[in-house]
Short mmCIF file of C-alpha atoms in Angstrom, two decimals:
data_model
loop_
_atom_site.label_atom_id
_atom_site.label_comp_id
_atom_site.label_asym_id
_atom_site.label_seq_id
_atom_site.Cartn_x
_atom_site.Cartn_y
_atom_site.Cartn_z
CA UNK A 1 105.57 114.09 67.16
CA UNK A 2 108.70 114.83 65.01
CA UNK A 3 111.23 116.82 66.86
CA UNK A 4 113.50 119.56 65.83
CA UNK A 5 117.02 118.83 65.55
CA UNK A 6 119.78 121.18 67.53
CA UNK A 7 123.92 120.19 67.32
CA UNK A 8 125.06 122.22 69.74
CA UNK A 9 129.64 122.53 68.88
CA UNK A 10 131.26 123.15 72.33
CA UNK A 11 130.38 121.20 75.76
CA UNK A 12 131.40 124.21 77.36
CA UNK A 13 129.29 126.60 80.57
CA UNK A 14 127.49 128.17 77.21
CA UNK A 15 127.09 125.06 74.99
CA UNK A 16 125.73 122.88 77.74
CA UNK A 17 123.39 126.07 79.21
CA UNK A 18 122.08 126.26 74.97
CA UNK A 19 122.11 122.53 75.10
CA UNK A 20 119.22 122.31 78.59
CA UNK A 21 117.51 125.22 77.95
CA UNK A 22 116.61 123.47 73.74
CA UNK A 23 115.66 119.74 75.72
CA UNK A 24 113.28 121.83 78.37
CA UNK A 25 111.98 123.56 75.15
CA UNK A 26 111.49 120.05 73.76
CA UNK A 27 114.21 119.99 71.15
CA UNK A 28 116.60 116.90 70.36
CA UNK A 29 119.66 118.16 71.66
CA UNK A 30 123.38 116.52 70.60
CA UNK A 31 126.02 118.20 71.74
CA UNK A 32 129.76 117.62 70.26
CA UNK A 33 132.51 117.99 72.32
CA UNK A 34 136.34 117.28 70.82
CA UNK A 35 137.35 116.59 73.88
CA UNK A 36 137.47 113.10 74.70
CA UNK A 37 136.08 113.53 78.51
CA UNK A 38 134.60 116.15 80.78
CA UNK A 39 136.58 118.24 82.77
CA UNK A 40 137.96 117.16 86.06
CA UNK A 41 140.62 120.07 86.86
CA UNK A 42 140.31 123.76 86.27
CA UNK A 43 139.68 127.08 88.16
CA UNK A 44 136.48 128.77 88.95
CA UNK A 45 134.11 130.65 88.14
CA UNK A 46 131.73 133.23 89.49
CA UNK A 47 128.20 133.49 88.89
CA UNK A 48 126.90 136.66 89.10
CA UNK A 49 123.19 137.59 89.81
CA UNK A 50 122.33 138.33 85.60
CA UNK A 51 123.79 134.61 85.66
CA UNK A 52 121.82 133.39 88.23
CA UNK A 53 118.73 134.44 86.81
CA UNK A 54 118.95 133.50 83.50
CA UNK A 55 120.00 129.87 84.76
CA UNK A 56 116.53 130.29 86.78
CA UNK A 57 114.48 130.75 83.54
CA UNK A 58 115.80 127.70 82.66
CA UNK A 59 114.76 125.91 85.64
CA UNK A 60 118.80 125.41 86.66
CA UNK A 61 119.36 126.19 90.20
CA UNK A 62 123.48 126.55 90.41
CA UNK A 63 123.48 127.09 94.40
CA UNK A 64 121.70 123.57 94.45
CA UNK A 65 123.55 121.78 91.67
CA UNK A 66 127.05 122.38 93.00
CA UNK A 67 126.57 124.74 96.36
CA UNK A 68 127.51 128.28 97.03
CA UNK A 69 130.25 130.13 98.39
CA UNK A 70 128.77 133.99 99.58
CA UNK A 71 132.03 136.01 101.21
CA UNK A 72 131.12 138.90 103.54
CA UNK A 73 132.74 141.25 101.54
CA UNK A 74 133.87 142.05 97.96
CA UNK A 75 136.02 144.43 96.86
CA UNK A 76 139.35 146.13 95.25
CA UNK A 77 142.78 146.29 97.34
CA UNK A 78 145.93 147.81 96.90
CA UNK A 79 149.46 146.00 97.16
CA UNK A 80 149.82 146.47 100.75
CA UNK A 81 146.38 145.29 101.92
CA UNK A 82 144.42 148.86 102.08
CA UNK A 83 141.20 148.65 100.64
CA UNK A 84 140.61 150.75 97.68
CA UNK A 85 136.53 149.63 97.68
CA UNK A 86 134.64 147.67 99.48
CA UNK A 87 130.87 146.48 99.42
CA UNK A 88 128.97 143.30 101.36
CA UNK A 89 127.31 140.68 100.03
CA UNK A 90 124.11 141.49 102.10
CA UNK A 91 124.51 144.81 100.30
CA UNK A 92 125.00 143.15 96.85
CA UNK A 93 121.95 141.04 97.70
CA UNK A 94 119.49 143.28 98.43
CA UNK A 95 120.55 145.40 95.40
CA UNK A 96 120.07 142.65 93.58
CA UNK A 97 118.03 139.99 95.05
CA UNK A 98 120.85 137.67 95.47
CA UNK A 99 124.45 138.00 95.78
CA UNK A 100 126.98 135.95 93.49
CA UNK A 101 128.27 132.70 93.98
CA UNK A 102 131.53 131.57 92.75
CA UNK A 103 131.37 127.53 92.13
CA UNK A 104 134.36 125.47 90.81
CA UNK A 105 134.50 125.30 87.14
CA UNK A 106 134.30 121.33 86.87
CA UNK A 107 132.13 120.75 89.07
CA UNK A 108 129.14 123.63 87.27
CA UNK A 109 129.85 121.48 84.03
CA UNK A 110 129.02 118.56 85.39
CA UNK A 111 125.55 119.67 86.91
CA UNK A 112 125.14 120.99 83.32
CA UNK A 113 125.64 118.00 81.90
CA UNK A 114 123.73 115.53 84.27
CA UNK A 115 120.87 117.54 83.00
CA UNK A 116 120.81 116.17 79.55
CA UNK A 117 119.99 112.73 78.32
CA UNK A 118 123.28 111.15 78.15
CA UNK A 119 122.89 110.26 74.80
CA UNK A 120 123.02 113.53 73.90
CA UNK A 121 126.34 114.01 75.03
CA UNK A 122 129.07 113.18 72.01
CA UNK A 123 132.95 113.60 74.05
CA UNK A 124 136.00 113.42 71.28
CA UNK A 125 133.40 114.17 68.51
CA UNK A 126 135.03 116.88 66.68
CA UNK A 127 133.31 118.99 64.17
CA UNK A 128 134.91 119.83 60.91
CA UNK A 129 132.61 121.76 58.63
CA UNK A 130 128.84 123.01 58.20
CA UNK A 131 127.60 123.00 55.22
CA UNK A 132 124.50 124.62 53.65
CA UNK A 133 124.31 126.89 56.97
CA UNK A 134 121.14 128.60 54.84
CA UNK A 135 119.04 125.58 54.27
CA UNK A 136 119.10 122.51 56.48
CA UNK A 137 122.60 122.28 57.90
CA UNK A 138 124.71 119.39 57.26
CA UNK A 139 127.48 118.80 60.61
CA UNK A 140 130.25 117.45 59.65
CA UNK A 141 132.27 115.74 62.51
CA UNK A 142 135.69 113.86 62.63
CA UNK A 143 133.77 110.94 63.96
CA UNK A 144 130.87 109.26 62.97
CA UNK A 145 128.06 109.88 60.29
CA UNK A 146 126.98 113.48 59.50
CA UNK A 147 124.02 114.82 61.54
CA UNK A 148 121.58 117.16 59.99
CA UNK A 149 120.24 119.58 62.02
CA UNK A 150 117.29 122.67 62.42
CA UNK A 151 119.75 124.69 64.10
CA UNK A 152 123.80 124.86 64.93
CA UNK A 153 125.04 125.95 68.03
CA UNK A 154 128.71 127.32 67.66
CA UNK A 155 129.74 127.04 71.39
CA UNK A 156 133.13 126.22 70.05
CA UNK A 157 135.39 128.73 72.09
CA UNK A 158 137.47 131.79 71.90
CA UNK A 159 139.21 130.32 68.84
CA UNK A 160 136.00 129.41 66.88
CA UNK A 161 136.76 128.00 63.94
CA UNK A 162 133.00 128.27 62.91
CA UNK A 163 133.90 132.26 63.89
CA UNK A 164 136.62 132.16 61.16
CA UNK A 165 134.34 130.03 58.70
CA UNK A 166 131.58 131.97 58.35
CA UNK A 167 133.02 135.42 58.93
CA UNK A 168 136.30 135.58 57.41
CA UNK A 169 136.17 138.96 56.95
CA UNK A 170 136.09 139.72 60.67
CA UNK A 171 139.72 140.39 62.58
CA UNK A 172 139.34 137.91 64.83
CA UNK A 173 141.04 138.26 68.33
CA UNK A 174 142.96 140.93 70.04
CA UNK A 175 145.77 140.21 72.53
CA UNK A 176 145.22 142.53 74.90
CA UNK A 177 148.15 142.78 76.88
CA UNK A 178 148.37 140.82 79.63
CA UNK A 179 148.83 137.05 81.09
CA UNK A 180 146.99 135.30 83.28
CA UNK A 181 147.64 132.35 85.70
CA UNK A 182 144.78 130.75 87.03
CA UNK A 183 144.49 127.56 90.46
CA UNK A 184 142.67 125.90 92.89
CA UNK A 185 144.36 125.55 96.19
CA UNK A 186 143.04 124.15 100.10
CA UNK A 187 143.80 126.14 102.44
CA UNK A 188 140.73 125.48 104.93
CA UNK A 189 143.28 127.21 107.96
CA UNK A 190 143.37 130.47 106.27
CA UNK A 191 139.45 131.39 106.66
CA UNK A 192 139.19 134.09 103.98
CA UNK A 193 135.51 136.07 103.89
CA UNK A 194 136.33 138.07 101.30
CA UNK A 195 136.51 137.72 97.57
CA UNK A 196 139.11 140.36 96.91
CA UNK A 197 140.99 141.59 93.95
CA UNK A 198 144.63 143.65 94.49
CA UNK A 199 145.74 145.58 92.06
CA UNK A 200 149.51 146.55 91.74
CA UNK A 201 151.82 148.34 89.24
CA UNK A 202 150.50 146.36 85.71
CA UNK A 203 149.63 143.27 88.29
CA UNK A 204 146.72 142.14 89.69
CA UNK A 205 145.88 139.04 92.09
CA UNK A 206 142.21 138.02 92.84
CA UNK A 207 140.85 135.33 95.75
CA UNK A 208 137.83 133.74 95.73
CA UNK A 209 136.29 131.16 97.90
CA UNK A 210 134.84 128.41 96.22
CA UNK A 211 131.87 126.27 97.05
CA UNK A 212 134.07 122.96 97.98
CA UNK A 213 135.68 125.03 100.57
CA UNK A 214 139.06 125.96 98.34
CA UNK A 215 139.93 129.06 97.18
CA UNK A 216 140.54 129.91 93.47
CA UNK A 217 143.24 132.30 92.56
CA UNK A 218 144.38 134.25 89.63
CA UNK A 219 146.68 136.98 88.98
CA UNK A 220 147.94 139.05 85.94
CA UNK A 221 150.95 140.53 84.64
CA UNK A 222 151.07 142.90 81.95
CA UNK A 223 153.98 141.04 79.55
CA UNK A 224 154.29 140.11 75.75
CA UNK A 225 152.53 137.61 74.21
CA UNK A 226 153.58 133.99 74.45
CA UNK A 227 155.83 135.17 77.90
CA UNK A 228 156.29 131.52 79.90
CA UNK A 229 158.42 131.00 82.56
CA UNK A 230 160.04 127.92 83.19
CA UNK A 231 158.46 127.16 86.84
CA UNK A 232 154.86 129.31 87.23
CA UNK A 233 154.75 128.58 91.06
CA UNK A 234 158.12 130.60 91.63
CA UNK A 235 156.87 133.19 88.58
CA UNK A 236 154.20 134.00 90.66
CA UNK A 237 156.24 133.96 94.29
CA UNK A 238 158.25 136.28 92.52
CA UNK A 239 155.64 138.76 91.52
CA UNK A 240 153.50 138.19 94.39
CA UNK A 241 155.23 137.26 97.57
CA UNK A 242 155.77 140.44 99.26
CA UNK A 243 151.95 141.52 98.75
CA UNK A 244 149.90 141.71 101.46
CA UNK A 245 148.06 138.77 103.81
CA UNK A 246 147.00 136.43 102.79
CA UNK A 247 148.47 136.39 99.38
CA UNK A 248 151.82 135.24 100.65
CA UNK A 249 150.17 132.27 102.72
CA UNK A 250 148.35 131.06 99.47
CA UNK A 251 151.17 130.97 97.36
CA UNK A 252 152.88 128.48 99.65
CA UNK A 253 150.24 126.45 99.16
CA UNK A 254 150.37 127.07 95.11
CA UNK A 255 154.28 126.01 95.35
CA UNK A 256 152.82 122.42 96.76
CA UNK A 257 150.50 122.08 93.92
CA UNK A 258 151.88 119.83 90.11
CA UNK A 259 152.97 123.24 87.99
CA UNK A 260 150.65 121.57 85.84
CA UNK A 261 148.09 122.62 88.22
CA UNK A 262 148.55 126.01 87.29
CA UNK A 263 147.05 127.18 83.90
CA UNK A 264 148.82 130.22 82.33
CA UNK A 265 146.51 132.11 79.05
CA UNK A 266 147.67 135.08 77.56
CA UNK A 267 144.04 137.00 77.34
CA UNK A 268 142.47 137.94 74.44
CA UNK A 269 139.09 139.38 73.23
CA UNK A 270 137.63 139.83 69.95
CA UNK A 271 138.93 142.98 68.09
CA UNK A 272 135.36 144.36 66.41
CA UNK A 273 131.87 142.78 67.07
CA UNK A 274 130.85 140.97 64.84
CA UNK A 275 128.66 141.66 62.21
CA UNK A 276 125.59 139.64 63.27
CA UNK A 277 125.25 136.94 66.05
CA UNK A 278 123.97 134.04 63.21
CA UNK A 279 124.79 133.43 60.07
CA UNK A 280 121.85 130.78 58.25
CA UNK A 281 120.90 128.67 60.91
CA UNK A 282 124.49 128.71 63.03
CA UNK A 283 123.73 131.02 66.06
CA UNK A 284 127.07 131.81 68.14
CA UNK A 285 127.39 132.38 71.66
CA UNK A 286 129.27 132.78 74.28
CA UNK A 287 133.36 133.28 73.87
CA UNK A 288 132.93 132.44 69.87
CA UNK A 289 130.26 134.98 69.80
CA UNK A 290 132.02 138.02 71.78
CA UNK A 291 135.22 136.71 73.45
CA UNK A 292 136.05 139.70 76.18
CA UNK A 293 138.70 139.79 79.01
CA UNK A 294 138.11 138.54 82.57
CA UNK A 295 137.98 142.04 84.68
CA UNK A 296 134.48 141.54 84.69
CA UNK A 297 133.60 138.39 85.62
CA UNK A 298 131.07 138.14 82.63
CA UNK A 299 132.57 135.99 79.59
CA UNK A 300 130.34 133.00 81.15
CA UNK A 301 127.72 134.66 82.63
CA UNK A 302 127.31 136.30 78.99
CA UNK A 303 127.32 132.79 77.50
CA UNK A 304 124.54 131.89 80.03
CA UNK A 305 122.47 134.75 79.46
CA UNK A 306 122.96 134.27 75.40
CA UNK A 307 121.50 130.52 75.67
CA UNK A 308 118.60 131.26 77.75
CA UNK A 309 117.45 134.38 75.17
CA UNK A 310 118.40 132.06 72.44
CA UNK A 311 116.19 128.95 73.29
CA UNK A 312 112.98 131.42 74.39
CA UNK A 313 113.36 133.31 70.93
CA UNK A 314 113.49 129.68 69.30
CA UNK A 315 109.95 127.85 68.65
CA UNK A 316 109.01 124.80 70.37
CA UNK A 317 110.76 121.71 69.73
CA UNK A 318 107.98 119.90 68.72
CA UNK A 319 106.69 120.38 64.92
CA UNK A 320 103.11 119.51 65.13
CA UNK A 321 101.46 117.57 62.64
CA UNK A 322 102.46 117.84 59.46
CA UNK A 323 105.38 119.50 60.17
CA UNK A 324 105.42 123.38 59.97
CA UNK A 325 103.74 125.37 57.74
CA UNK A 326 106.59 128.00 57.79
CA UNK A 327 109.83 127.54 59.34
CA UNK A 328 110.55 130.40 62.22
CA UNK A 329 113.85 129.28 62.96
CA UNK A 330 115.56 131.85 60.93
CA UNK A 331 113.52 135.18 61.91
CA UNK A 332 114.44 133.73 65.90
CA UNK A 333 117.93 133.86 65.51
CA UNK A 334 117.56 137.28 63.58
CA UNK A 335 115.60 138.25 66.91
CA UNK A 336 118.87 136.94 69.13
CA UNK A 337 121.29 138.99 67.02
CA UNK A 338 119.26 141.80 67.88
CA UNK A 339 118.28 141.39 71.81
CA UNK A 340 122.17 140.12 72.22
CA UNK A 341 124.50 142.21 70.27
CA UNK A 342 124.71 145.71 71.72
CA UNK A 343 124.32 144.00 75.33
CA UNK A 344 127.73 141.74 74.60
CA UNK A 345 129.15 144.41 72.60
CA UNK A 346 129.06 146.95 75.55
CA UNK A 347 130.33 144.80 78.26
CA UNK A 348 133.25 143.42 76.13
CA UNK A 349 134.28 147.06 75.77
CA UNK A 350 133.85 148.06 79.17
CA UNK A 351 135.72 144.81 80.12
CA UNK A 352 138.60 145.79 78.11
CA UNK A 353 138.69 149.43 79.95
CA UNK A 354 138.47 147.79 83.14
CA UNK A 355 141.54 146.02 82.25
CA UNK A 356 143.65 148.93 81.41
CA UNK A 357 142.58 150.54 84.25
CA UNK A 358 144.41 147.34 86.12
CA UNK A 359 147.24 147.37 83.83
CA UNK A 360 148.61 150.79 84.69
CA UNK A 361 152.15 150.54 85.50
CA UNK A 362 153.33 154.44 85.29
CA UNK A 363 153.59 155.29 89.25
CA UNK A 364 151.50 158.57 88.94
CA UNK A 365 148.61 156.99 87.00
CA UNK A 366 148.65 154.40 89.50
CA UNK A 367 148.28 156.60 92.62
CA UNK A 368 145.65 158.80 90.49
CA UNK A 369 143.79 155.47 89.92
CA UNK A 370 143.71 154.40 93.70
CA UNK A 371 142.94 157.43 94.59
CA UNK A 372 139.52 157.86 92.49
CA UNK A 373 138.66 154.74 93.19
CA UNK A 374 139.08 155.04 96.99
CA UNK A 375 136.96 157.80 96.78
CA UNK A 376 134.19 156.92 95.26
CA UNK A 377 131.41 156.04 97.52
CA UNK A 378 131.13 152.22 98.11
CA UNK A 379 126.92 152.65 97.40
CA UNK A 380 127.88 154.75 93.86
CA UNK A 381 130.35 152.02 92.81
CA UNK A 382 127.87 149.27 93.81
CA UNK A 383 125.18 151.10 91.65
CA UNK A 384 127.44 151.33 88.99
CA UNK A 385 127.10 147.42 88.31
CA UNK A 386 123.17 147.84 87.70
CA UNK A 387 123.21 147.18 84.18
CA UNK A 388 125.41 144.40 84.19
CA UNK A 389 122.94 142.52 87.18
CA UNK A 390 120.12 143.46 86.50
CA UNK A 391 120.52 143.95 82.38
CA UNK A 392 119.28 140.31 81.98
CA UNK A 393 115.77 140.61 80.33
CA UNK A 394 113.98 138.45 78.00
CA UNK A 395 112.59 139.35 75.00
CA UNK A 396 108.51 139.87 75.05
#
């Protein structure tokens, strides 16, 4: 039988999650990439349990695929090691049903991509236009014939030129105050359980173990845009080194590490929703659909839960004989706007206030800060992440 057609722009956690979840519902999948190879450096990534089950609908187990790292604890510290909140990951799991994992960035895309047919994968295939996003979509790429296509996938990134293509209207991205550096390091002596975040004076500086046994580290620093120092290891020794254990340990490792090994982005996130979630046949997802800041940990857990809702809502792959009668592809996507858009909407927002609650530098609102969130019950601040783990749903 004939199949649909999906180009899914962006080999990305979101593009290749869109990209599995189509195949299993028996689409042709090719997915465009402008890069001219996978990944093989980066930071991390945490998957949290709204993630993890949403990769489970699409029969993707992540724990399996790449292993797990679980700490015993998770929480919020302050500059000179006290704890500000703290919960455990047996706690988190039987809130939830599972705790999260935190995996190293290359290593998830590659699962994701051993999943597809390699032919579907298209590496320095870089899309330039698509036209007659109303009809059947024409994708235009820098290499190669066009392909037309049932359906467009704009996975293409915080900078989405699709974004600024089809919505030109829209005011686009936000900076939102703050740099962030971002590594991997081994430091198997140092034993770490927790996955911690320490918040300072307009600085933060977050440690997570990884499932390969390293640890993944980033920190913040509220500064103008386009800020670079000329050395980022002895940037962040100065900002950092005099924080508490084990911070100072790590960053002796980072000052071993190619300064090309650490990644500085200023953050941004999208000023205004936007308007709709597709435009024709173009659905966006992920950070070209609602680009937020890191505090929560969601940007690609929100791309994951967008390309699971998006391939249910979608019909089958397969067209029957004959072809279809009528064509549902449009009323699905108008169905993904609508189960996706207030969800992504309200956790890019309450991203963005979770940042600014980090990004206090006055000394009073700092200690006024610590001190509500030191005490607030560990159970009420757990609780207060229900909607976020368990919010995924989808649609009937």
């Amino acid at each position: 039988m004939p199949k649909r057609h999906a180009v899914v722009v962006g080999a990305g956690i979101g593009g290749l999650t869109a990209a599995i979840a189509l195949h299993r519902r028996g689409w042709h999948v090719t997915v465009c990439e402008r890069a001219p190879e996978p990944p093989t450096t980066g930071a991390g990534i945490g998957l949290a349990p709204n993630a993890l089950r949403a990769l489970d609908t699409i029969g993707v187990d992540a724990a399996r695929a790449v292993g797990s790292a679980v700490p015993t604890t998770m929480g919020v510290r302050r500059s000179d090691g006290q704890w500000l909140t703290r919960s455990t990951t047996a706690d988190m799991a039987a809130r939830y049903g599972m705790p999260p994992i935190a995996v190293p960035r290359p290593a998830l895309t590659a699962a994701l991509a051993a999943a597809l047919p390699s032919e579907a994968l298209r590496y320095g295939t870089a899309v330039t236009a698509v036209e007659d996003a109303a009809g059947r979509p024409t994708v235009r790429t820098a290499a190669g014939p066009a392909l037309p296509a049932d359906l467009v996938v704009a996975a293409d990134g915080i900078h989405s030129p699709l974004r600024r293509a089809y919505f030109p209207a829209h005011p686009g991205l936000r900076y939102v105050g703050e740099t962030a550096w971002r590594t991997v390091v081994d430091a198997p002596d140092l034993r770490i359980p927790a996955m911690s975040e320490t918040w300072g004076r307009g600085e933060r500086f977050g440690v997570t173990p990884l499932s390969d046994g390293r640890y993944y580290l980033y920190a913040t620093a509220v500064v103008p845009a386009g800020t670079r120092s000329a050395d980022p290891r002895a940037e962040l020794r100065h900002r950092f080194g005099s924080w508490h254990d084990p911070i100072p340990a790590l960053l002796d490792r980072v000052g071993r590490l190619d300064p090309a090994d650490v990644l500085q982005n200023d953050l941004y996130d999208l000023a205004a929703p936007l308007p709709r979630l597709h435009h024709g046949r173009i659905a966006w997802l992920g950070d070209a659909a609602h680009a937020m800041a890191p505090n929560l940990g969601q940007g690609g857990c929100q791309a994951i839960e967008d390309a699971a809702v998006l391939a249910h809502l979608l019909p089958a792959g397969e067209r029957g004989e004959g072809g279809d009668s009528t064509d549902s592809v449009p009323a699905a996507l108008a169905a993904y706007t609508a189960a996706r858009r207030d969800r992504t909407d309200a956790v890019r927002v309450r991203a963005r206030r979770v940042g600014r609650l980090g990004a206090l530098r006055n000394p009073l609102a700092v200690a006024a800060r610590d001190l509500a969130v030191r005490v607030t019950p560990a159970r009420l601040a757990l609780r207060g992440m229900d909607d976020l783990f368990n919010g995924f749903h989808l649609p009937g």
